[in-house]
mmCIF file of C-alpha atoms in Angstrom:
data_model
loop_
_atom_site.group_PDB
_atom_site.id
_atom_site.type_symbol
_atom_site.label_atom_id
_atom_site.label_comp_id
_atom_site.label_asym_id
_atom_site.label_seq_id
_atom_site.Cartn_x
_atom_site.Cartn_y
_atom_site.Cartn_z
ATOM 1 C CA MET A 1 -203.725 91.079 126.649
ATOM 2 C CA LYS A 2 -205.322 93.215 129.347
ATOM 3 C CA GLY A 3 -207.419 95.790 127.581
ATOM 4 C CA ALA A 4 -207.293 93.781 124.349
ATOM 5 C CA GLU A 5 -209.745 94.734 121.656
ATOM 6 C CA ILE A 6 -211.739 92.468 119.392
ATOM 7 C CA ASP A 7 -213.716 93.985 116.556
ATOM 8 C CA GLY A 8 -213.084 97.413 118.107
ATOM 9 C CA ASN A 9 -214.352 96.423 121.589
ATOM 10 C CA ARG A 10 -212.506 95.769 124.835
ATOM 11 C CA VAL A 11 -212.879 92.392 126.627
ATOM 12 C CA TYR A 12 -213.315 92.051 130.426
ATOM 13 C CA THR A 13 -212.962 88.778 132.307
ATOM 14 C CA GLU A 14 -212.519 87.540 135.822
ATOM 15 C CA PHE A 15 -211.221 84.237 137.159
ATOM 16 C CA SER A 16 -213.139 81.734 139.215
ATOM 17 C CA LEU A 17 -211.181 79.383 141.417
ATOM 18 C CA SER A 18 -213.284 76.323 142.092
ATOM 19 C CA LYS A 19 -212.209 73.997 144.840
ATOM 20 C CA ASP A 20 -210.839 71.501 142.314
ATOM 21 C CA HIS A 21 -208.688 74.216 140.686
ATOM 22 C CA SER A 22 -210.601 73.994 137.430
ATOM 23 C CA ASN A 23 -208.809 74.629 134.178
ATOM 24 C CA THR A 24 -211.997 76.152 132.767
ATOM 25 C CA LEU A 25 -213.114 79.784 132.874
ATOM 26 C CA PHE A 26 -216.828 80.592 132.858
ATOM 27 C CA VAL A 27 -217.194 83.682 130.652
ATOM 28 C CA GLY A 28 -220.489 85.545 130.977
ATOM 29 C CA ASN A 29 -222.176 88.465 129.214
ATOM 30 C CA LEU A 30 -221.004 87.385 125.763
ATOM 31 C CA SER A 31 -222.193 89.347 122.771
ATOM 32 C CA SER A 32 -224.312 87.567 120.179
ATOM 33 C CA ARG A 33 -221.438 88.321 117.757
ATOM 34 C CA THR A 34 -218.892 86.360 119.815
ATOM 35 C CA SER A 35 -217.924 82.945 118.428
ATOM 36 C CA GLU A 36 -216.053 79.977 119.876
ATOM 37 C CA LEU A 37 -213.182 80.765 117.509
ATOM 38 C CA SER A 38 -212.943 84.378 118.713
ATOM 39 C CA LEU A 39 -212.900 83.141 122.337
ATOM 40 C CA VAL A 40 -210.040 80.717 121.622
ATOM 41 C CA ARG A 41 -208.116 83.424 119.749
ATOM 42 C CA THR A 42 -208.692 86.004 122.505
ATOM 43 C CA PHE A 43 -207.881 83.749 125.466
ATOM 44 C CA TYR A 44 -204.267 82.941 124.607
ATOM 45 C CA GLY A 45 -203.430 79.286 125.151
ATOM 46 C CA ALA A 46 -207.047 78.107 125.321
ATOM 47 C CA SER A 47 -207.498 74.502 124.218
ATOM 48 C CA SER A 48 -211.229 74.875 123.547
ATOM 49 C CA ALA A 49 -214.231 77.133 123.993
ATOM 50 C CA SER A 50 -217.944 76.566 123.927
ATOM 51 C CA ILE A 51 -220.799 79.030 123.885
ATOM 52 C CA ILE A 52 -224.058 77.880 125.415
ATOM 53 C CA ARG A 53 -226.867 78.296 122.919
ATOM 54 C CA LYS A 54 -230.655 78.253 122.839
ATOM 55 C CA GLN A 55 -232.435 75.649 120.733
ATOM 56 C CA THR A 56 -232.568 78.283 117.981
ATOM 57 C CA GLY A 57 -228.750 78.425 117.941
ATOM 58 C CA GLU A 58 -228.694 81.941 119.405
ATOM 59 C CA SER A 59 -226.154 82.523 122.183
ATOM 60 C CA LYS A 60 -227.445 82.504 125.745
ATOM 61 C CA GLY A 61 -224.718 85.052 126.519
ATOM 62 C CA PHE A 62 -222.244 82.809 128.301
ATOM 63 C CA GLY A 63 -219.727 80.086 127.633
ATOM 64 C CA PHE A 64 -216.634 78.265 128.812
ATOM 65 C CA VAL A 65 -212.985 78.535 127.851
ATOM 66 C CA THR A 66 -210.814 75.545 128.748
ATOM 67 C CA PHE A 67 -207.030 75.419 129.149
ATOM 68 C CA ASN A 68 -204.601 72.536 129.572
ATOM 69 C CA SER A 69 -203.941 73.464 133.197
ATOM 70 C CA PHE A 70 -205.267 75.502 136.104
ATOM 71 C CA GLU A 71 -202.115 77.640 136.007
ATOM 72 C CA ALA A 72 -202.651 78.563 132.347
ATOM 73 C CA ALA A 73 -206.302 79.443 132.980
ATOM 74 C CA LYS A 74 -205.423 81.609 135.984
ATOM 75 C CA ALA A 75 -202.587 83.387 134.162
ATOM 76 C CA VAL A 76 -204.781 84.281 131.190
ATOM 77 C CA ALA A 77 -207.645 85.357 133.454
ATOM 78 C CA ASP A 78 -205.302 87.630 135.408
ATOM 79 C CA VAL A 79 -204.051 89.234 132.183
ATOM 80 C CA MET A 80 -207.519 89.496 130.618
ATOM 81 C CA ASN A 81 -209.208 91.116 133.609
ATOM 82 C CA GLY A 82 -210.518 94.550 132.658
ATOM 83 C CA VAL A 83 -210.986 93.785 128.952
ATOM 84 C CA LYS A 84 -214.167 94.091 126.810
ATOM 85 C CA MET A 85 -215.201 91.716 124.034
ATOM 86 C CA ASP A 86 -217.564 92.610 121.196
ATOM 87 C CA GLY A 87 -218.791 95.599 123.189
ATOM 88 C CA ASN A 88 -219.737 93.668 126.338
ATOM 89 C CA LYS A 89 -217.975 93.619 129.696
ATOM 90 C CA LEU A 90 -217.501 89.939 130.493
ATOM 91 C CA TYR A 91 -217.802 88.380 133.957
ATOM 92 C CA ILE A 92 -217.326 85.065 135.754
ATOM 93 C CA GLU A 93 -219.994 83.188 137.653
ATOM 94 C CA PRO A 94 -217.960 81.121 140.127
ATOM 95 C CA GLU A 95 -218.475 77.420 139.545
ATOM 96 C CA LYS A 96 -217.377 76.687 143.096
ATOM 97 C CA ASN A 97 -220.779 77.915 144.257
ATOM 98 C CA TYR A 98 -222.489 75.455 141.963
ATOM 99 C CA SER A 99 -220.374 72.326 142.230
ATOM 100 C CA SER A 100 -222.475 69.314 143.071
ATOM 101 C CA ASP A 101 -222.562 65.638 142.243
ATOM 102 C CA THR A 102 -225.357 66.279 139.725
ATOM 103 C CA LEU A 103 -225.153 67.866 136.286
ATOM 104 C CA LEU A 104 -227.945 69.638 134.441
ATOM 105 C CA VAL A 105 -227.805 68.698 130.749
ATOM 106 C CA GLU A 106 -229.818 70.963 128.433
ATOM 107 C CA ASN A 107 -230.620 71.158 124.719
ATOM 108 C CA LEU A 108 -231.310 67.447 124.345
ATOM 109 C CA SER A 109 -232.811 66.141 121.144
ATOM 110 C CA LEU A 110 -236.278 64.624 121.431
ATOM 111 C CA GLU A 111 -234.631 61.385 120.246
ATOM 112 C CA THR A 112 -232.196 61.271 123.201
ATOM 113 C CA SER A 113 -233.029 58.517 125.683
ATOM 114 C CA GLU A 114 -231.942 57.879 129.251
ATOM 115 C CA THR A 115 -230.051 54.827 127.968
ATOM 116 C CA SER A 116 -228.053 56.880 125.447
ATOM 117 C CA LEU A 117 -227.319 59.518 128.108
ATOM 118 C CA GLN A 118 -226.142 56.809 130.515
ATOM 119 C CA ARG A 119 -223.743 55.528 127.827
ATOM 120 C CA ALA A 120 -222.453 59.035 127.017
ATOM 121 C CA PHE A 121 -221.993 60.029 130.673
ATOM 122 C CA ASP A 122 -219.899 57.023 131.661
ATOM 123 C CA GLY A 123 -219.783 56.442 135.410
ATOM 124 C CA ALA A 124 -223.045 58.248 136.172
ATOM 125 C CA ILE A 125 -225.108 56.511 138.842
ATOM 126 C CA ASP A 126 -228.458 57.992 137.766
ATOM 127 C CA VAL A 127 -229.850 59.685 134.650
ATOM 128 C CA SER A 128 -233.301 61.293 134.532
ATOM 129 C CA ILE A 129 -234.792 63.075 131.534
ATOM 130 C CA LEU A 130 -237.162 65.790 132.703
ATOM 131 C CA CYS A 131 -240.678 65.633 131.276
ATOM 132 C CA ARG A 132 -243.595 68.031 131.257
ATOM 133 C CA SER A 133 -246.366 66.946 133.557
ATOM 134 C CA GLY A 134 -249.526 65.873 131.809
ATOM 135 C CA ASN A 135 -248.261 64.864 128.391
ATOM 136 C CA GLY A 136 -244.889 63.344 129.302
ATOM 137 C CA GLU A 137 -243.107 65.315 126.556
ATOM 138 C CA SER A 138 -239.384 65.817 127.159
ATOM 139 C CA LYS A 139 -238.295 69.247 128.404
ATOM 140 C CA ARG A 140 -235.077 68.526 126.483
ATOM 141 C CA SER A 141 -233.181 68.570 129.783
ATOM 142 C CA ALA A 142 -231.884 65.886 132.131
ATOM 143 C CA PHE A 143 -230.158 65.437 135.458
ATOM 144 C CA VAL A 144 -227.060 63.233 135.449
ATOM 145 C CA GLN A 145 -225.867 62.221 138.909
ATOM 146 C CA TYR A 146 -222.413 60.940 139.843
ATOM 147 C CA GLY A 147 -221.236 59.290 143.052
ATOM 148 C CA SER A 148 -219.185 62.323 144.100
ATOM 149 C CA ILE A 149 -218.572 65.991 143.342
ATOM 150 C CA GLU A 150 -215.097 65.063 142.101
ATOM 151 C CA ALA A 151 -216.537 62.629 139.531
ATOM 152 C CA ALA A 152 -219.039 65.269 138.370
ATOM 153 C CA VAL A 153 -216.241 67.861 138.019
ATOM 154 C CA LEU A 154 -214.224 65.446 135.871
ATOM 155 C CA ALA A 155 -217.301 64.685 133.778
ATOM 156 C CA ILE A 156 -218.265 68.319 133.170
ATOM 157 C CA ASN A 157 -214.725 69.205 132.114
ATOM 158 C CA ALA A 158 -214.599 66.211 129.755
ATOM 159 C CA MET A 159 -218.110 66.600 128.345
ATOM 160 C CA ARG A 160 -218.318 70.332 127.548
ATOM 161 C CA GLY A 161 -219.067 70.803 123.882
ATOM 162 C CA LEU A 162 -220.473 67.274 123.501
ATOM 163 C CA GLU A 163 -222.832 66.789 120.591
ATOM 164 C CA MET A 164 -225.513 64.133 120.890
ATOM 165 C CA ASP A 165 -228.251 63.206 118.426
ATOM 166 C CA GLY A 166 -227.374 66.275 116.342
ATOM 167 C CA LYS A 167 -227.572 68.765 119.247
ATOM 168 C CA LYS A 168 -224.725 70.503 121.068
ATOM 169 C CA LEU A 169 -225.406 69.891 124.758
ATOM 170 C CA ASN A 170 -225.288 72.599 127.421
ATOM 171 C CA ILE A 171 -223.870 71.061 130.596
ATOM 172 C CA HIS A 172 -223.757 72.780 133.997
ATOM 173 C CA PHE A 173 -223.616 71.853 137.645
ATOM 174 C CA LYS A 174 -227.108 71.502 139.088
ATOM 175 C CA HIS A 175 -227.614 74.331 141.539
ATOM 176 C CA PRO A 176 -229.841 73.511 144.511
ATOM 177 C CA LYS A 177 -232.331 76.047 143.145
ATOM 178 C CA THR A 178 -232.124 74.973 139.486
ATOM 179 C CA LYS A 179 -235.492 75.399 137.840
ATOM 180 C CA ILE A 180 -236.419 74.289 134.382
ATOM 181 C CA ARG A 181 -238.678 76.712 132.495
ATOM 182 C CA PHE A 182 -241.725 75.309 130.726
#
């Protein structure tokens, strides 16, 4: 599929090898026209895909494509390298640089509580919803901490695409320099 075209545009990808040999590809620079279905159809053998979206539903320009195995993900990434999708050259932001024991969960509903997050993220040792200083209003984001990087890796792979309180959650590894915009 190298050089494959979708809607008249070539798709480019790269592969990120995280230290746990993730079966998930981070796909960046997505067009606003790209859908989860087109990602699954383009990345042969993909078991699922999710596009990270703003609260408005508009694409943030990146997403994840998951395969049943590391080998399948690597094989497809190798074949897909050098391809464009919906007019945009896609890229990979290596998760290995961001792996930590803490996840950043975004796009929370105002109704989501720390208790409901703790139940959803089974095995987490700490859950903290981030609030704006002054009024205590939720920033619609939370940190979910696990006891190890390995547990967080398992959780992020299992939880991608999770919907909670009517909102599709955006889940990433917390980078040491993660900042939440007000």
